PDB file of C-alpha atoms in Angstrom:
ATOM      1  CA  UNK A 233       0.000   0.000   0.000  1.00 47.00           C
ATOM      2  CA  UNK A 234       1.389   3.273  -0.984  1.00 51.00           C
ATOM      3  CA  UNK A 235       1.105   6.673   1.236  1.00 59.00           C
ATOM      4  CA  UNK A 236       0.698   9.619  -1.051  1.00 62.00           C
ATOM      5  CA  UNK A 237       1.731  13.226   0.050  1.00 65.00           C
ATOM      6  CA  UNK A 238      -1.138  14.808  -1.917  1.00 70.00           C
ATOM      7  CA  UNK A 239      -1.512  18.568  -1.699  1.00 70.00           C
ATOM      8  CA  UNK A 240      -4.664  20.956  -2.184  1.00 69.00           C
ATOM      9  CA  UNK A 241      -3.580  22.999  -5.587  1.00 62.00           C
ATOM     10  CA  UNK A 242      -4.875  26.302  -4.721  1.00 62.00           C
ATOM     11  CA  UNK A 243      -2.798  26.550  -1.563  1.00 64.00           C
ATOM     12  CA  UNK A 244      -0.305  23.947  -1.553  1.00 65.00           C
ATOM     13  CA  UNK A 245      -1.955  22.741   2.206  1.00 72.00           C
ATOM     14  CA  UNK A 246      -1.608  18.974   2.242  1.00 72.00           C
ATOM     15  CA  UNK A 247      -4.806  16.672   2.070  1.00 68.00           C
ATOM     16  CA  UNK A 248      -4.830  14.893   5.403  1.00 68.00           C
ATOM     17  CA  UNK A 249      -2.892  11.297   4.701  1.00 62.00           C
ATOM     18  CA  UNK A 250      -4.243   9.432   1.585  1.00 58.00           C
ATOM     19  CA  UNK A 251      -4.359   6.245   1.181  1.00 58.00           C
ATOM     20  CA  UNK A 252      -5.142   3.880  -2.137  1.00 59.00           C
ATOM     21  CA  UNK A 253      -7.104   5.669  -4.335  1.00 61.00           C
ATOM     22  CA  UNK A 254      -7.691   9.382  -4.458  1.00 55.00           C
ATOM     23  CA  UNK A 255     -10.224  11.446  -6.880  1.00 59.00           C
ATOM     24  CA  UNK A 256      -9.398  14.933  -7.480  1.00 60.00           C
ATOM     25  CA  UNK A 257     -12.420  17.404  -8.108  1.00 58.00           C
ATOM     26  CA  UNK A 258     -13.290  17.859 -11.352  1.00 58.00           C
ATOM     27  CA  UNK A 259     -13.486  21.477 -13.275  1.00 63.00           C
ATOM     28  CA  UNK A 260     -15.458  21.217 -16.391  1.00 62.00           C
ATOM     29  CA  UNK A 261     -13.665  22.862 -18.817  1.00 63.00           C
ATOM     30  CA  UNK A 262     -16.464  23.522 -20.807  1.00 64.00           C
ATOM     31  CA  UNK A 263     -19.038  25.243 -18.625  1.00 77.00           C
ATOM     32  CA  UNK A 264     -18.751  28.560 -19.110  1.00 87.00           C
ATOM     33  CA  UNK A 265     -20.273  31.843 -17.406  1.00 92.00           C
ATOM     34  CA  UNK A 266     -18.999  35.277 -18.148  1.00 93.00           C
ATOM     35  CA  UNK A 267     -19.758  38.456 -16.320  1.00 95.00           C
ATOM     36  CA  UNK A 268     -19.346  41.674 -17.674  1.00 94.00           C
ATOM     37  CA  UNK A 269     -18.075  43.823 -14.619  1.00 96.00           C
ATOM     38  CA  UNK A 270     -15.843  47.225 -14.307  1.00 96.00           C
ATOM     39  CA  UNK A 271     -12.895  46.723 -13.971  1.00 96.00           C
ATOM     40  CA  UNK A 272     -11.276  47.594 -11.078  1.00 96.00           C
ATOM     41  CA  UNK A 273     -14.056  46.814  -8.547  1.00 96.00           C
ATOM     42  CA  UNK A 274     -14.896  43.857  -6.393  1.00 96.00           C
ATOM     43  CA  UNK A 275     -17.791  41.869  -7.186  1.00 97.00           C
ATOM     44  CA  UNK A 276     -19.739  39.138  -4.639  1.00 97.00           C
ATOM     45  CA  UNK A 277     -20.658  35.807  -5.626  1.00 97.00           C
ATOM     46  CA  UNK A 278     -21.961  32.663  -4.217  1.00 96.00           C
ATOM     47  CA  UNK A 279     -21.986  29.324  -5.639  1.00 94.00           C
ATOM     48  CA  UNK A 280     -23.577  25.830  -5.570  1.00 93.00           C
ATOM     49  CA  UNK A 281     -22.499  22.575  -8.057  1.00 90.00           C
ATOM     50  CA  UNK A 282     -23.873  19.655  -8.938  1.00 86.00           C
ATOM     51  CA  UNK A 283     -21.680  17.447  -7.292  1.00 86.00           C
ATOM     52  CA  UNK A 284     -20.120  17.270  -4.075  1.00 87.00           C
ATOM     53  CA  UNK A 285     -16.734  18.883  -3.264  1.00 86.00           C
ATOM     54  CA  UNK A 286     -16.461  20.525  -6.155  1.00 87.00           C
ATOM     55  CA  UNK A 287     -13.951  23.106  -7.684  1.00 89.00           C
ATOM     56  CA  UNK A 288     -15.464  25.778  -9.441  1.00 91.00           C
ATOM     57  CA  UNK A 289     -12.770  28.450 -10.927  1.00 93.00           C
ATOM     58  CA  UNK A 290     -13.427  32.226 -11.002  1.00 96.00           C
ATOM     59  CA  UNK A 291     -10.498  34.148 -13.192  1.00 95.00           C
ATOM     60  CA  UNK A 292     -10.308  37.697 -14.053  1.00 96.00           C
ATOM     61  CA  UNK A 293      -7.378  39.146 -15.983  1.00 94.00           C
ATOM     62  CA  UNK A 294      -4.415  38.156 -13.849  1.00 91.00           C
ATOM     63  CA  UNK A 295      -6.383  36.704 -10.914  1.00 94.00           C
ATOM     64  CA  UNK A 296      -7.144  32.800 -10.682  1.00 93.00           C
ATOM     65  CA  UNK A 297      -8.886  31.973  -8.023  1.00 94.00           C
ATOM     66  CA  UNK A 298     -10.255  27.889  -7.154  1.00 92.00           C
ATOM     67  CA  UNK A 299     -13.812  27.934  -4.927  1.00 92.00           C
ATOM     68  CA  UNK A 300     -14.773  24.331  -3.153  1.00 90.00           C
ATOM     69  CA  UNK A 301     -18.715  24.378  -3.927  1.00 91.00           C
ATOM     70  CA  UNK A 302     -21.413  21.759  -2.600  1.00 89.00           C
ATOM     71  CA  UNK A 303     -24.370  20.944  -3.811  1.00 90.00           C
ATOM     72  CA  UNK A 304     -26.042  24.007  -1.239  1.00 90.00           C
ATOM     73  CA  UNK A 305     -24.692  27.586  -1.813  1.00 90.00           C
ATOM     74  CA  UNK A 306     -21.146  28.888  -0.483  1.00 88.00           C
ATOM     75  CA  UNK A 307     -20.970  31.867   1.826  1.00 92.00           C
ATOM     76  CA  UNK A 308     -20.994  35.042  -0.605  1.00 95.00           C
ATOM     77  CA  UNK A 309     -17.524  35.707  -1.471  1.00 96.00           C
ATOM     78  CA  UNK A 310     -15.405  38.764  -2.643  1.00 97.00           C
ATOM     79  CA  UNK A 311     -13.512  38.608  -6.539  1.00 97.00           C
ATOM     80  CA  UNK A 312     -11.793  41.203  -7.826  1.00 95.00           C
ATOM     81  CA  UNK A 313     -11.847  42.210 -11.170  1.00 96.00           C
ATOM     82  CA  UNK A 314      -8.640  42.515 -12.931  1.00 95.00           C
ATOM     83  CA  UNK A 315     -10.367  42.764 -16.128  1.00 95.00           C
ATOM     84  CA  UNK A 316     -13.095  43.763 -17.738  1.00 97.00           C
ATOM     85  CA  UNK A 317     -14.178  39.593 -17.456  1.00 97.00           C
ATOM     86  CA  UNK A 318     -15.007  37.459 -14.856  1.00 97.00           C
ATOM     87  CA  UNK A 319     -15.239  33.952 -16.212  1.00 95.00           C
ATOM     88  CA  UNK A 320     -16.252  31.220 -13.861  1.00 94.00           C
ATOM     89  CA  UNK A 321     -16.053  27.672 -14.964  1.00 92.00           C
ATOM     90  CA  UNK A 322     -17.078  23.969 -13.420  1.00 89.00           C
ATOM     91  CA  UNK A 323     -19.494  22.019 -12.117  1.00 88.00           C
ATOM     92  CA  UNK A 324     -21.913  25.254 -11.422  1.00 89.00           C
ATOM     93  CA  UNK A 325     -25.252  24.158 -10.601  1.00 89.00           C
ATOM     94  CA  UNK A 326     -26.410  27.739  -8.778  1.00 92.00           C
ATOM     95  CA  UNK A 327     -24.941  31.601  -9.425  1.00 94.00           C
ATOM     96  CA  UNK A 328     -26.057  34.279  -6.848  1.00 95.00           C
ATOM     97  CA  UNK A 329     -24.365  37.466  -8.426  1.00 96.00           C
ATOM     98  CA  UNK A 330     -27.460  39.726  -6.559  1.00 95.00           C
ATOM     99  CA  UNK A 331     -26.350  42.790  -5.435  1.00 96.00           C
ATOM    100  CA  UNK A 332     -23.518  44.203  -6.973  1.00 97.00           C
ATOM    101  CA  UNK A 333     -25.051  47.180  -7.953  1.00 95.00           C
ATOM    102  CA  UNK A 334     -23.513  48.801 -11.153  1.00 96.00           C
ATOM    103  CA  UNK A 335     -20.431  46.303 -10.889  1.00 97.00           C
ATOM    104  CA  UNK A 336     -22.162  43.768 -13.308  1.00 96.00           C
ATOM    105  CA  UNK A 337     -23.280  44.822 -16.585  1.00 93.00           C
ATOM    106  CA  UNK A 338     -23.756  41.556 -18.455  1.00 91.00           C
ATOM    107  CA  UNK A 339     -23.779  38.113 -18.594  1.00 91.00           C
ATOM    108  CA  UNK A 340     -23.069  35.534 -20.852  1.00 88.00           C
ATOM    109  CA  UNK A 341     -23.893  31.361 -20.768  1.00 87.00           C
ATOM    110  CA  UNK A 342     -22.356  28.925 -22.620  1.00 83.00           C
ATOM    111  CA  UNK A 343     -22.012  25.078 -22.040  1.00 79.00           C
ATOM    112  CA  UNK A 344     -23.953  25.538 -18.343  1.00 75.00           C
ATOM    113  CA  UNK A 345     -26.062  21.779 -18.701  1.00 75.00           C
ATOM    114  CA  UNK A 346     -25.597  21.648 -15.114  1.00 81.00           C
ATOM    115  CA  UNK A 347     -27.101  25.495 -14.183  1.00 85.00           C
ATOM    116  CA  UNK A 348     -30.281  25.814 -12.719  1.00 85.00           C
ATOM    117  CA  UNK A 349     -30.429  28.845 -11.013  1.00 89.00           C
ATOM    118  CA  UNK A 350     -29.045  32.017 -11.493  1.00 90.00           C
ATOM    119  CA  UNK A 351     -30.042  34.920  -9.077  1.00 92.00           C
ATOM    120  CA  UNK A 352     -28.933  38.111 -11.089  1.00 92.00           C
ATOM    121  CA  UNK A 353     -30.904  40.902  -9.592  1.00 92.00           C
ATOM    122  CA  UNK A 354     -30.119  44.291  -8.656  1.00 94.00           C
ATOM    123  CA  UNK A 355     -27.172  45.312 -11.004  1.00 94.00           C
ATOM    124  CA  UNK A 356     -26.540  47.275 -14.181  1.00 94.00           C
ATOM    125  CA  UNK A 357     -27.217  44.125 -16.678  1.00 90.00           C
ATOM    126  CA  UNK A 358     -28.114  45.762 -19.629  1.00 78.00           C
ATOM    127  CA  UNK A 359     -27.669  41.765 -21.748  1.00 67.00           C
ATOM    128  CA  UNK A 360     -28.219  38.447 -20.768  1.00 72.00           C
ATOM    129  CA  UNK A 361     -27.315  35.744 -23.320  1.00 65.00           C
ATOM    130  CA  UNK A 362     -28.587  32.343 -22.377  1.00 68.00           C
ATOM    131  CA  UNK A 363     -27.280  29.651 -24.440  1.00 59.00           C
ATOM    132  CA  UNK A 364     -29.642  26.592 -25.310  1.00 55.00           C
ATOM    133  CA  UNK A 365     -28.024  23.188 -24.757  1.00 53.00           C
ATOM    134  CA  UNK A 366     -27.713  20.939 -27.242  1.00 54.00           C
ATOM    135  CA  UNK A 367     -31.412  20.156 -27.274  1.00 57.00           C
ATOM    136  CA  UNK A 368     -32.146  23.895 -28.351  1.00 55.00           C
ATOM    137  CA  UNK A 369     -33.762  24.286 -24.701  1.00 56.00           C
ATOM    138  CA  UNK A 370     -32.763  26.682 -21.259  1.00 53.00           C
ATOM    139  CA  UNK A 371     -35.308  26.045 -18.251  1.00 48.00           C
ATOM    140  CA  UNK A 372     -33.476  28.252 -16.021  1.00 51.00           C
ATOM    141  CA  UNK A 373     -35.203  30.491 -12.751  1.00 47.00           C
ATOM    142  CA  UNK A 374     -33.783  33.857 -12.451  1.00 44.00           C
TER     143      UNK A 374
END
């Protein structure tokens, strides 16, 4: 039996002592949502996915930044915009972006199968794309 010294990417902690076999998180490349923001400014998001222990990546310009989600929501939590993008990828089953005032000004879906709610009230969105899946359907609540 081998002992692995496995350690958590985002922060280089270790994983307590692993033994056998070990799954790491999944990101799904290809789930994609985009928010418009100003650049600059801090924006507040919280996030659920559709499986367990999940990573779900939030980048903006410079800034890379790897959330652990569960199926319920995270605590809201601050980004900072170090572009004019922020581009959040994985498992994302639920996006609260409520709130930010005029820090959000659009948003864009693509690839989001697993989305099925999206809270986007109370900020400056002047567009919101939803892309259909590949069944030409969106059921989404926002």
């Amino acid at each position: 039996m081998k002992k692995w010294n496995v350690n958590y990417f985002n922060s280089q902690t270790a994983i307590p002592e692993t033994e056998g076999t070990y799954i790491c998180p999944l990101i799904d490349p290809e789930t994609e949502v985009i928010l418009y923001v100003k650049q600059g400014e801090s924006v507040k998001l919280r996030m659920g996915a559709s499986l367990p222990n999940s990573l779900i990546r939030v980048t903006s310009g410079g800034i890379d930044n790897l959330v652990t989600a569960d199926t319920t929501f995270t605590d809201f939590q601050t980004f900072i915009a170090d572009d004019a993008i922020v581009t959040i990828t994985g498992l994302l089953s639920a996006l609260d972006c409520s709130n930010n005032g005029d820090k959000i000004t659009g948003i864009e879906i693509k690839n989001a199968h697993s989305l099925r709610y999206l809270d986007c009230s109370h900020n400056a969105i002047s567009s919101l794309d939803l892309f259909p899946d590949a069944t030409g359907k969106r059921s989404l609540k926002y």
